[in-house]
C-alpha positions as a printed NumPy array, in Angstrom:
array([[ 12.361,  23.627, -27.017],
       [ 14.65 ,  23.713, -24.618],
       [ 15.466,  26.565, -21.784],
       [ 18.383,  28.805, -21.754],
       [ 20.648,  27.97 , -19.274],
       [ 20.866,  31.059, -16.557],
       [ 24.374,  32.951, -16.784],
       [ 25.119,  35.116, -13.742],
       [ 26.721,  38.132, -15.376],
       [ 27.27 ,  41.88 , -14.176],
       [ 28.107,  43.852, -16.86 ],
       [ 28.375,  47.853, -16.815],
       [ 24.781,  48.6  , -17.645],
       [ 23.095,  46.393, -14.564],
       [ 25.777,  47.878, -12.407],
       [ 24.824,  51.186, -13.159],
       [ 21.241,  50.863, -12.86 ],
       [ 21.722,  49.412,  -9.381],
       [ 23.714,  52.042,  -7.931],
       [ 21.082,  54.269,  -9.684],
       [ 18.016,  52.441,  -7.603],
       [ 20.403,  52.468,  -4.472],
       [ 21.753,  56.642,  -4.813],
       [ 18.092,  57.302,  -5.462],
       [ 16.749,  55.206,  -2.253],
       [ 19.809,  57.337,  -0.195],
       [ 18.122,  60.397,  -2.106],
       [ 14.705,  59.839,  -1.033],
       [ 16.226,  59.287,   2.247],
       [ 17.54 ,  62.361,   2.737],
       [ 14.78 ,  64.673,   1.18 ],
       [ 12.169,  62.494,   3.699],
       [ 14.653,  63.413,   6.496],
       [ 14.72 ,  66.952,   5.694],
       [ 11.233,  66.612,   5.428],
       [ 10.437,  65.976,   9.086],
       [ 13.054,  67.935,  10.179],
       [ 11.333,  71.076,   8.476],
       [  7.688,  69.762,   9.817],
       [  9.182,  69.327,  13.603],
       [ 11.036,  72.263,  13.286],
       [  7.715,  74.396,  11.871],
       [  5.795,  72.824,  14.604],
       [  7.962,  74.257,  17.381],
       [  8.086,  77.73 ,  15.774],
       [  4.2  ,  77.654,  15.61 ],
       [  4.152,  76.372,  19.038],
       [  6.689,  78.975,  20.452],
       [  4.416,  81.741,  17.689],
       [  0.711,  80.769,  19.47 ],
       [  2.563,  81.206,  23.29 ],
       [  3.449,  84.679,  22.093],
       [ -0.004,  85.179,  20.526],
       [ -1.73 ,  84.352,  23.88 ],
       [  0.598,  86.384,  25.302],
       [  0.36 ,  89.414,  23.775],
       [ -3.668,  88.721,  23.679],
       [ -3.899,  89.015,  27.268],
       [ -1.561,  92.147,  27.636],
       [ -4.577,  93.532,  25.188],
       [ -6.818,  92.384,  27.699],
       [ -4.7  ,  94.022,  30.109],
       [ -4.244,  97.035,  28.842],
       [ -7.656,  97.643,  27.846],
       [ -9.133,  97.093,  31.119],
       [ -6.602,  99.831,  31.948],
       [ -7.578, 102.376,  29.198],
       [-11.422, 101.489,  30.769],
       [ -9.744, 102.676,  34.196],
       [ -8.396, 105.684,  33.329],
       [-11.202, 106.501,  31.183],
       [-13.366, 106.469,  33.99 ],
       [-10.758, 108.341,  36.134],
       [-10.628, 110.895,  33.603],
       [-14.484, 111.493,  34.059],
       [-14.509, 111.627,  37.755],
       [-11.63 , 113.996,  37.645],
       [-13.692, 115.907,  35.424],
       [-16.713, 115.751,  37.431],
       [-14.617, 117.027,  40.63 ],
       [-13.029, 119.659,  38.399],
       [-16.82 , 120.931,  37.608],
       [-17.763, 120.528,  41.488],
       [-14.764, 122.124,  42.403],
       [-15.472, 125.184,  40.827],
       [-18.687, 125.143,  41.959],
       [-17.306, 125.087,  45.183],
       [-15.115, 127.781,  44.442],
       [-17.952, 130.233,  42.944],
       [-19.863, 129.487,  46.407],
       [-17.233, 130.3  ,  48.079],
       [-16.719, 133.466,  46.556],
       [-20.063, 134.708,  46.387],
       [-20.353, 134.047,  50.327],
       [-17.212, 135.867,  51.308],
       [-18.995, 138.886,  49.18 ],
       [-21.56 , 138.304,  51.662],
       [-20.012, 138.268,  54.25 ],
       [-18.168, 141.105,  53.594],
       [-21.291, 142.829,  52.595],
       [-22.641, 141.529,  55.947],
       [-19.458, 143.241,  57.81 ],
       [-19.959, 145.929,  56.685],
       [-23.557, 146.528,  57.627],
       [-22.674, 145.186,  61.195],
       [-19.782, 148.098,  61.064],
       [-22.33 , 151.012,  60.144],
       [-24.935, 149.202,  62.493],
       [-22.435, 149.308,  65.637],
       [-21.043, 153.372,  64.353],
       [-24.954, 153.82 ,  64.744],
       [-25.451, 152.677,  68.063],
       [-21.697, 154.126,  69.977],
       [-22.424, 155.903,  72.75 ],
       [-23.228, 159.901,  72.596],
       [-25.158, 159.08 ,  69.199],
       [-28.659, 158.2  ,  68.841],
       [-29.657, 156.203,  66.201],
       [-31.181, 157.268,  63.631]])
């Protein structure tokens, strides 16, 4: 038996079936482009997303060590504000002493003016 000589022939069906394998190489191509454009692109916006997140973390941290110092303010105002009146109620009740004391001083010295004896 003897072999088949080899014909080089293109005919429509080959010729179609390559520009088949070569539109779906260019296809795979482009989707694998778009592919790492997408994953670059995703990486940035999680890079740019965990700058913002450590941001806004320490503005937390921030702000609550500032809630802890007005919360503390608040109590020593509140203590004053207690002392304060304190204060004030002292205050009071001495100058009703003192007035108190006045006027016993007042009906001490009436006692004691000259062409009076005392009593």
């Amino acid at each position: 038996m003897e072999r088949p000589p080899f014909r080089y022939e293109i005919n429509l069906n080959t010729a179609l079936l390559f520009i088949t394998l070569i539109a779906t190489g260019v296809g795979w191509g482009i989707a694998y482009n778009a592919l790492v454009t997408g994953r670059d692109t995703n990486a940035a916006n999680i890079a740019r997303l965990e700058t913002r997140i450590a941001a806004l973390e320490t503005t937390g941290r921030v702000l609550d060590n500032h809630e802890l110092r007005i919360s503390a303010v608040e109590v020593s105002s509140r203590d004053a504000s207690a002392a304060l009146r304190a204060v004030e109620s002292s205050i009071n009740s001495l100058a009703s002493d003192m007035r108190l004391t006045r006027e016993i001083l007042e009906r001490l010295e009436r006692g004691q003016s000259p062409g009076r004896s005392p009593p």
